[in-house]
Short mmCIF file of C-alpha atoms in Angstrom, two decimals:
data_model
loop_
_atom_site.label_atom_id
_atom_site.label_comp_id
_atom_site.label_asym_id
_atom_site.label_seq_id
_atom_site.Cartn_x
_atom_site.Cartn_y
_atom_site.Cartn_z
CA MET A 100 -14.90 217.93 -140.03
CA ARG A 101 -11.87 218.56 -142.23
CA THR A 102 -13.19 219.70 -145.60
CA PRO A 103 -11.25 220.73 -148.71
CA ILE A 104 -11.69 224.25 -150.06
CA GLU A 105 -10.90 225.69 -153.46
CA LEU A 106 -7.32 226.90 -153.73
CA LYS A 107 -8.44 230.33 -154.91
CA TYR A 108 -9.86 230.94 -151.42
CA SER A 109 -6.89 229.50 -149.57
CA HIS A 110 -5.35 232.90 -148.79
CA ARG A 111 -8.34 233.61 -146.56
CA LEU A 112 -7.14 230.99 -144.07
CA ILE A 113 -4.21 233.21 -143.07
CA ASN A 114 -5.09 236.64 -144.51
CA HIS A 115 -5.79 238.03 -141.02
CA GLY A 116 -2.28 237.20 -139.78
CA PRO A 117 -2.77 234.31 -137.37
CA THR A 118 0.12 232.50 -135.75
CA THR A 119 0.59 229.03 -137.22
CA LEU A 120 2.16 225.65 -136.63
CA VAL A 121 4.36 224.50 -139.50
CA THR A 122 4.89 220.77 -139.93
CA ALA A 123 7.35 218.89 -142.13
CA ALA A 124 8.44 215.32 -142.75
CA ALA A 125 11.46 213.72 -144.41
CA GLY A 126 13.26 210.39 -144.16
CA GLY A 127 10.77 208.99 -141.68
CA ALA A 128 11.10 211.96 -139.31
CA THR A 129 8.45 214.60 -138.63
CA ASN A 130 8.56 217.84 -136.69
CA VAL A 131 6.61 221.00 -135.91
CA MET A 132 7.54 224.64 -135.31
CA ALA A 133 5.53 227.75 -134.41
CA VAL A 134 5.56 230.40 -137.15
CA ALA A 135 3.99 233.84 -136.76
CA TRP A 136 5.73 235.38 -139.78
CA VAL A 137 3.78 233.81 -142.60
CA MET A 138 1.34 235.43 -145.03
CA PRO A 139 -0.23 235.05 -148.45
CA LEU A 140 1.97 236.07 -151.39
CA ASP A 141 -0.41 235.67 -154.31
CA PHE A 142 -3.98 234.69 -155.13
CA ASP A 143 -3.33 233.08 -158.50
CA PRO A 144 -1.29 230.96 -158.38
CA PRO A 145 -2.03 230.57 -154.66
CA ARG A 146 1.26 231.16 -152.85
CA ILE A 147 2.54 231.94 -149.38
CA VAL A 148 5.74 233.45 -148.02
CA ALA A 149 7.19 232.59 -144.61
CA VAL A 150 10.17 233.52 -142.50
CA LEU A 151 11.63 230.22 -141.28
CA SER A 152 14.58 230.54 -138.95
CA GLU A 153 17.21 227.79 -138.84
CA SER A 154 15.67 224.81 -137.07
CA TYR A 155 15.16 221.08 -137.29
CA THR A 156 11.78 221.60 -138.97
CA ARG A 157 13.47 223.79 -141.60
CA GLU A 158 15.93 220.99 -142.29
CA LEU A 159 13.00 218.66 -142.96
CA ILE A 160 11.41 221.28 -145.22
CA ASP A 161 14.67 221.66 -147.15
CA ALA A 162 14.97 217.87 -147.50
CA SER A 163 11.37 217.30 -148.65
CA GLY A 164 10.53 220.57 -150.40
CA GLU A 165 7.20 220.55 -148.59
CA LEU A 166 5.54 222.07 -145.55
CA ALA A 167 2.08 222.23 -144.02
CA ILE A 168 0.72 225.38 -142.40
CA ASN A 169 -1.70 224.51 -139.60
CA VAL A 170 -3.85 227.26 -138.03
CA PRO A 171 -4.40 226.53 -134.32
CA PRO A 172 -7.41 227.88 -132.36
CA ARG A 173 -7.43 229.46 -128.89
CA SER A 174 -7.79 226.02 -127.31
CA MET A 175 -4.29 225.20 -128.63
CA LEU A 176 -2.64 228.48 -127.62
CA GLU A 177 -0.59 227.02 -124.77
CA ALA A 178 0.61 224.14 -126.96
CA THR A 179 1.49 226.56 -129.77
CA TYR A 180 3.60 228.69 -127.46
CA SER A 181 5.27 225.63 -125.98
CA VAL A 182 6.06 224.30 -129.46
CA GLY A 183 7.68 227.66 -130.21
CA THR A 184 10.08 227.40 -127.27
CA THR A 185 11.45 223.85 -127.69
CA SER A 186 13.40 221.87 -130.30
CA GLY A 187 12.31 218.53 -131.71
CA ARG A 188 15.78 217.33 -132.64
CA GLY A 189 16.23 213.80 -131.34
CA ARG A 190 12.71 213.43 -129.95
CA ASP A 191 9.06 213.32 -131.00
CA LYS A 192 8.09 216.95 -130.49
CA LEU A 193 4.53 216.48 -131.70
CA ALA A 194 3.89 213.74 -129.12
CA LEU A 195 5.78 215.73 -126.48
CA HIS A 196 3.17 218.48 -126.80
CA GLY A 197 0.22 216.13 -127.06
CA LEU A 198 -0.36 216.97 -130.71
CA GLY A 199 -1.98 214.28 -132.81
CA THR A 200 -1.69 214.36 -136.59
CA SER A 201 -3.46 213.05 -139.66
CA PRO A 202 -2.10 212.42 -143.14
CA ALA A 203 -2.26 215.35 -145.55
CA GLY A 204 -3.94 214.98 -148.92
CA VAL A 205 -1.05 215.69 -151.26
CA ILE A 206 2.21 216.22 -149.38
CA GLY A 207 4.14 214.07 -146.94
CA ALA A 208 4.03 216.46 -143.97
CA PRO A 209 1.30 215.61 -141.44
CA LEU A 210 -1.59 217.91 -140.52
CA VAL A 211 -2.06 218.77 -136.84
CA ASP A 212 -5.35 217.57 -135.37
CA GLY A 213 -7.51 220.17 -133.66
CA CYS A 214 -6.44 223.04 -135.91
CA VAL A 215 -9.13 224.96 -137.80
CA ALA A 216 -7.41 225.35 -141.20
CA TRP A 217 -4.55 223.75 -143.10
CA LEU A 218 -2.49 224.68 -146.16
CA GLU A 219 -0.36 222.06 -147.92
CA CYS A 220 2.57 223.74 -149.65
CA ARG A 221 5.44 222.94 -152.01
CA VAL A 222 8.54 225.12 -151.73
CA ILE A 223 9.72 227.09 -154.75
CA PRO A 224 13.52 226.94 -154.43
CA GLU A 225 14.85 230.47 -153.92
CA PRO A 226 18.35 230.00 -152.49
CA ARG A 227 19.18 233.71 -152.38
CA MET A 228 16.04 234.60 -150.44
CA ARG A 229 16.68 231.71 -148.08
CA GLU A 230 20.33 232.55 -147.48
CA GLY A 231 19.81 236.30 -147.26
CA TYR A 232 16.59 236.54 -145.29
CA ASP A 233 15.37 233.07 -144.15
CA LEU A 234 12.49 233.70 -146.58
CA TYR A 235 10.63 230.77 -148.11
CA VAL A 236 8.13 231.00 -150.97
CA ALA A 237 5.76 228.09 -151.54
CA ASP A 238 2.83 227.14 -153.77
CA VAL A 239 -0.35 226.07 -152.01
CA VAL A 240 -1.26 222.66 -153.45
CA ALA A 241 -4.19 221.76 -151.16
CA ALA A 242 -6.22 223.57 -148.49
CA TRP A 243 -8.62 222.38 -145.80
CA VAL A 244 -10.84 223.91 -143.16
CA ASP A 245 -12.77 222.70 -140.15
CA ASP A 246 -16.23 223.20 -141.60
CA SER A 247 -17.71 223.96 -138.18
CA VAL A 248 -15.43 227.04 -137.96
CA PHE A 249 -14.92 228.19 -141.58
CA GLN A 250 -18.07 228.47 -143.69
CA ASP A 251 -19.14 230.38 -146.81
CA GLY A 252 -15.57 231.50 -147.49
CA CYS A 253 -14.86 233.00 -144.07
CA TYR A 254 -14.12 232.12 -140.48
CA GLN A 255 -17.40 232.00 -138.52
CA PHE A 256 -16.13 231.63 -135.01
CA ARG A 257 -18.57 230.28 -132.44
CA GLY A 258 -17.25 230.44 -128.91
CA ASP A 259 -13.85 231.77 -127.96
CA GLU A 260 -12.02 228.42 -128.03
CA THR A 261 -12.28 228.10 -131.83
CA ARG A 262 -10.90 231.59 -132.54
CA THR A 263 -7.50 231.90 -134.15
CA ILE A 264 -4.57 233.50 -132.32
CA HIS A 265 -1.97 236.17 -133.02
CA HIS A 266 1.40 236.18 -131.27
CA MET A 267 2.73 239.51 -130.07
CA ALA A 268 5.91 238.72 -128.12
CA ARG A 269 7.23 236.30 -125.49
CA GLY A 270 4.02 234.51 -124.60
CA THR A 271 1.70 237.46 -125.18
CA PHE A 272 -1.04 236.76 -127.70
CA PHE A 273 -4.21 238.34 -129.01
CA VAL A 274 -7.26 236.26 -129.90
CA THR A 275 -9.04 237.10 -133.17
CA GLY A 276 -11.94 239.36 -132.23
CA PRO A 277 -15.27 240.48 -133.64
CA HIS A 278 -16.17 240.25 -137.30
CA VAL A 279 -17.01 243.43 -139.26
CA ASP A 280 -18.58 243.20 -142.70
CA LEU A 281 -18.67 246.32 -144.90
CA LYS A 282 -20.31 244.61 -147.86
CA MET B 90 0.55 261.19 -128.28
CA ARG B 91 2.97 259.92 -130.93
CA THR B 92 5.99 258.59 -129.07
CA PRO B 93 9.15 256.96 -130.45
CA ILE B 94 9.97 253.40 -129.43
CA GLU B 95 13.21 251.47 -129.60
CA LEU B 96 13.72 249.80 -132.96
CA LYS B 97 14.30 246.42 -131.31
CA TYR B 98 10.64 246.42 -130.28
CA SER B 99 9.32 247.68 -133.61
CA HIS B 100 8.29 244.20 -134.84
CA ARG B 101 5.66 244.16 -132.09
CA LEU B 102 3.70 246.86 -133.90
CA ILE B 103 2.75 244.41 -136.67
CA ASN B 104 3.62 240.99 -135.23
CA HIS B 105 -0.07 240.11 -134.83
CA GLY B 106 -0.77 240.60 -138.52
CA PRO B 107 -2.82 243.80 -138.70
CA THR B 108 -3.86 245.39 -141.97
CA THR B 109 -1.91 248.58 -142.64
CA LEU B 110 -1.87 251.76 -144.65
CA VAL B 111 1.37 252.27 -146.58
CA THR B 112 2.33 255.84 -147.48
CA ALA B 113 5.03 257.11 -149.83
CA ALA B 114 6.23 260.40 -151.25
CA ALA B 115 8.43 261.39 -154.19
CA GLY B 116 8.83 264.47 -156.37
CA GLY B 117 6.27 266.46 -154.40
CA ALA B 118 3.57 263.77 -154.69
CA THR B 119 2.26 261.58 -151.85
CA ASN B 120 -0.06 258.60 -151.84
CA VAL B 121 -1.45 255.84 -149.66
CA MET B 122 -2.42 252.21 -150.24
CA ALA B 123 -3.94 249.52 -148.02
CA VAL B 124 -1.60 246.59 -147.38
CA ALA B 125 -2.60 243.44 -145.49
CA TRP B 126 0.36 241.35 -146.63
CA VAL B 127 3.15 242.83 -144.52
CA MET B 128 5.03 241.26 -141.62
CA PRO B 129 8.29 241.45 -139.67
CA LEU B 130 11.29 239.82 -141.35
CA ASP B 131 13.95 240.18 -138.68
CA PHE B 132 14.48 241.53 -135.16
CA ASP B 133 18.10 242.64 -135.56
CA PRO B 134 18.46 244.48 -137.84
CA PRO B 135 14.77 245.38 -137.62
CA ARG B 136 13.28 244.58 -141.03
CA ILE B 137 9.92 244.05 -142.66
CA VAL B 138 8.74 242.30 -145.80
CA ALA B 139 5.66 243.35 -147.76
CA VAL B 140 3.80 242.30 -150.87
CA LEU B 141 3.21 245.49 -152.85
CA SER B 142 1.21 245.06 -156.02
CA GLU B 143 1.73 247.44 -158.93
CA SER B 144 0.22 250.78 -157.99
CA TYR B 145 0.87 254.51 -157.90
CA THR B 146 2.07 254.23 -154.28
CA ARG B 147 4.55 251.56 -155.36
CA GLU B 148 5.90 253.89 -158.03
CA LEU B 149 6.52 256.50 -155.32
CA ILE B 150 8.23 253.87 -153.15
CA ASP B 151 10.44 252.85 -156.07
CA ALA B 152 11.32 256.50 -156.75
CA SER B 153 12.11 257.39 -153.13
CA GLY B 154 13.31 254.08 -151.70
CA GLU B 155 11.17 254.75 -148.64
CA LEU B 156 7.77 253.81 -147.23
CA ALA B 157 5.85 254.29 -144.02
CA ILE B 158 3.68 251.55 -142.51
CA ASN B 159 0.75 253.05 -140.60
CA VAL B 160 -1.39 250.80 -138.37
CA PRO B 161 -5.02 252.01 -138.38
CA PRO B 162 -7.46 251.31 -135.52
CA ARG B 163 -11.08 250.16 -135.76
CA SER B 164 -12.23 253.77 -136.02
CA MET B 165 -10.43 253.98 -139.39
CA LEU B 166 -11.67 250.64 -140.76
CA GLU B 167 -14.06 252.15 -143.32
CA ALA B 168 -11.37 254.58 -144.56
CA THR B 169 -8.83 251.75 -144.78
CA TYR B 170 -11.14 249.64 -146.90
CA SER B 171 -12.01 252.60 -149.07
CA VAL B 172 -8.30 253.41 -149.59
CA GLY B 173 -7.83 249.81 -150.69
CA THR B 174 -10.40 250.10 -153.44
CA THR B 175 -9.37 253.36 -155.17
CA SER B 176 -6.31 254.73 -156.96
CA GLY B 177 -4.60 258.00 -156.11
CA ARG B 178 -3.14 258.63 -159.52
CA GLY B 179 -3.91 262.19 -160.55
CA ARG B 180 -5.62 263.19 -157.31
CA ASP B 181 -4.99 263.66 -153.60
CA LYS B 182 -6.09 260.27 -152.30
CA LEU B 183 -5.26 261.06 -148.68
CA ALA B 184 -7.51 264.14 -148.71
CA LEU B 185 -10.15 262.25 -150.67
CA HIS B 186 -10.51 259.83 -147.75
CA GLY B 187 -10.27 262.50 -145.09
CA LEU B 188 -6.86 261.32 -143.94
CA GLY B 189 -4.61 263.94 -142.38
CA THR B 190 -0.86 263.39 -142.17
CA SER B 191 2.11 264.57 -140.18
CA PRO B 192 5.79 264.59 -141.13
CA ALA B 193 7.76 261.45 -140.33
CA GLY B 194 10.93 261.64 -138.27
CA VAL B 195 13.50 260.32 -140.74
CA ILE B 196 11.93 259.58 -144.12
CA GLY B 197 10.02 261.73 -146.59
CA ALA B 198 6.77 259.74 -146.59
CA PRO B 199 4.07 261.21 -144.33
CA LEU B 200 2.54 259.42 -141.33
CA VAL B 201 -1.25 259.06 -141.27
CA ASP B 202 -2.91 260.86 -138.35
CA GLY B 203 -5.18 258.76 -136.14
CA CYS B 204 -3.22 255.56 -136.57
CA VAL B 205 -1.92 253.78 -133.45
CA ALA B 206 1.56 252.78 -134.67
CA TRP B 207 3.97 253.77 -137.42
CA LEU B 208 7.11 252.23 -138.94
CA GLU B 209 9.42 254.32 -141.11
CA CYS B 210 11.24 252.07 -143.59
CA ARG B 211 14.01 252.22 -146.20
CA VAL B 212 13.80 249.71 -149.03
CA ILE B 213 16.65 247.26 -149.59
CA PRO B 214 16.80 246.97 -153.38
CA GLU B 215 15.98 243.37 -154.34
CA PRO B 216 15.03 243.54 -158.04
CA ARG B 217 14.53 239.79 -158.45
CA MET B 218 12.15 239.56 -155.49
CA ARG B 219 10.27 242.59 -156.78
CA GLU B 220 10.00 241.34 -160.34
CA GLY B 221 9.22 237.74 -159.44
CA TYR B 222 6.89 238.17 -156.50
CA ASP B 223 6.07 241.87 -155.83
CA LEU B 224 8.07 241.35 -152.60
CA TYR B 225 9.75 244.30 -150.91
CA VAL B 226 12.23 244.06 -148.06
CA ALA B 227 12.91 247.17 -145.98
CA ASP B 228 14.89 248.23 -142.92
CA VAL B 229 12.93 249.90 -140.13
CA VAL B 230 14.69 253.21 -139.44
CA ALA B 231 12.22 254.74 -136.97
CA ALA B 232 9.12 253.54 -135.10
CA TRP B 233 6.37 255.34 -133.23
CA VAL B 234 3.31 254.43 -131.19
CA ASP B 235 0.27 256.21 -129.83
CA ASP B 236 1.25 256.00 -126.16
CA SER B 237 -2.39 255.84 -125.07
CA VAL B 238 -2.75 252.54 -126.98
CA PHE B 239 0.72 250.93 -126.89
CA GLN B 240 2.40 250.82 -123.49
CA ASP B 241 5.10 248.71 -121.81
CA GLY B 242 6.04 247.07 -125.10
CA CYS B 243 2.56 245.89 -126.07
CA TYR B 244 -0.78 247.08 -127.37
CA GLN B 245 -3.07 247.85 -124.39
CA PHE B 246 -6.35 248.46 -126.15
CA ARG B 247 -8.97 250.41 -124.23
CA GLY B 248 -12.31 250.47 -125.99
CA ASP B 249 -13.03 248.83 -129.30
CA GLU B 250 -12.33 251.88 -131.47
CA THR B 251 -8.58 251.79 -130.76
CA ARG B 252 -8.18 248.09 -131.63
CA THR B 253 -6.24 247.16 -134.74
CA ILE B 254 -7.92 245.41 -137.67
CA HIS B 255 -7.27 242.36 -139.86
CA HIS B 256 -8.61 242.12 -143.39
CA MET B 257 -10.08 238.79 -144.46
CA ALA B 258 -11.53 239.39 -147.94
CA ARG B 259 -13.65 241.90 -149.85
CA GLY B 260 -14.65 244.17 -147.00
CA THR B 261 -14.74 241.52 -144.32
CA PHE B 262 -12.48 242.29 -141.38
CA PHE B 263 -11.75 241.00 -137.91
CA VAL B 264 -10.94 243.32 -135.03
CA THR B 265 -8.05 242.35 -132.75
CA GLY B 266 -9.62 240.63 -129.76
CA PRO B 267 -8.75 239.79 -126.15
CA HIS B 268 -5.22 239.71 -124.82
CA VAL B 269 -3.80 236.48 -123.37
CA ASP B 270 -0.55 236.51 -121.41
CA LEU B 271 1.19 233.19 -120.68
CA LYS B 272 4.12 234.75 -118.86
#
């Protein structure tokens, strides 16, 4: 079940470098793109930084000032890769890839069903970073986890299909592996 | 054996979001810090972006304009965590953690022995990104892999000890897991 978590723990949803699906909505249109280059930027205030190449989804992010970071599990690996190789301009890319969505809590961008964690973000306008490097900085304004996968402040994967994924290159991925606790 | 790889493939060394050791040298001093928030920024020119909090290593990076990103395997997990919890100011932090180094190919910062991949980087001065967000952008000027672990353009882990690692929070890590190839 999708459960909210405190923002101060939100960096943990992507601290291990998973590949994500980024969704955006503006003017009645929605779209999704695959984003591997995204990471936490700060704990307090909770912030992320992402490299967003020119795309239809980026246009919707620029128009709305909002984006959602969705963390897909192994069971959505094929869909994630497929999303990353097609454009949604002029068609319903989410439906095209069989991705259902649910309303977010705070922002207008939808959250992708079946993911295991979600970050709702508001862009901090940084035109020079955007123009020079395709870099976007955003505040995390809400965060959610699938409480069957993320418990007690950490991913607790049960079964391979719920594990997060890490893109390497051109359709080659790694699945998040065993947990090691030094505490 | 440490083997150079073409810069156009260098993003693959960190594309999956591993936790890294960042080394720097200036004025006869060297130091190392643990950095989880680092990712590729561009393929061509090959560039990275990292969040570097205020630290002695960052002072050496600022003084030299250079840093090395070292990717430690599972066998160095304890040392990586330990590096991330201590300062090197006024002492030899590399030696303190039993970390040997070898000269880099192009830059002055040393490369940490036992790692499985290395990126030599030159900082692009971006004072506003540094002051506002602790964000550093750098060009990759040389890249190396352990050719027993990284072959044919991808990590080919054999045995758990050579696998890369992903920090979650406070001593909790995940090890890079199984490989999935959709090609």
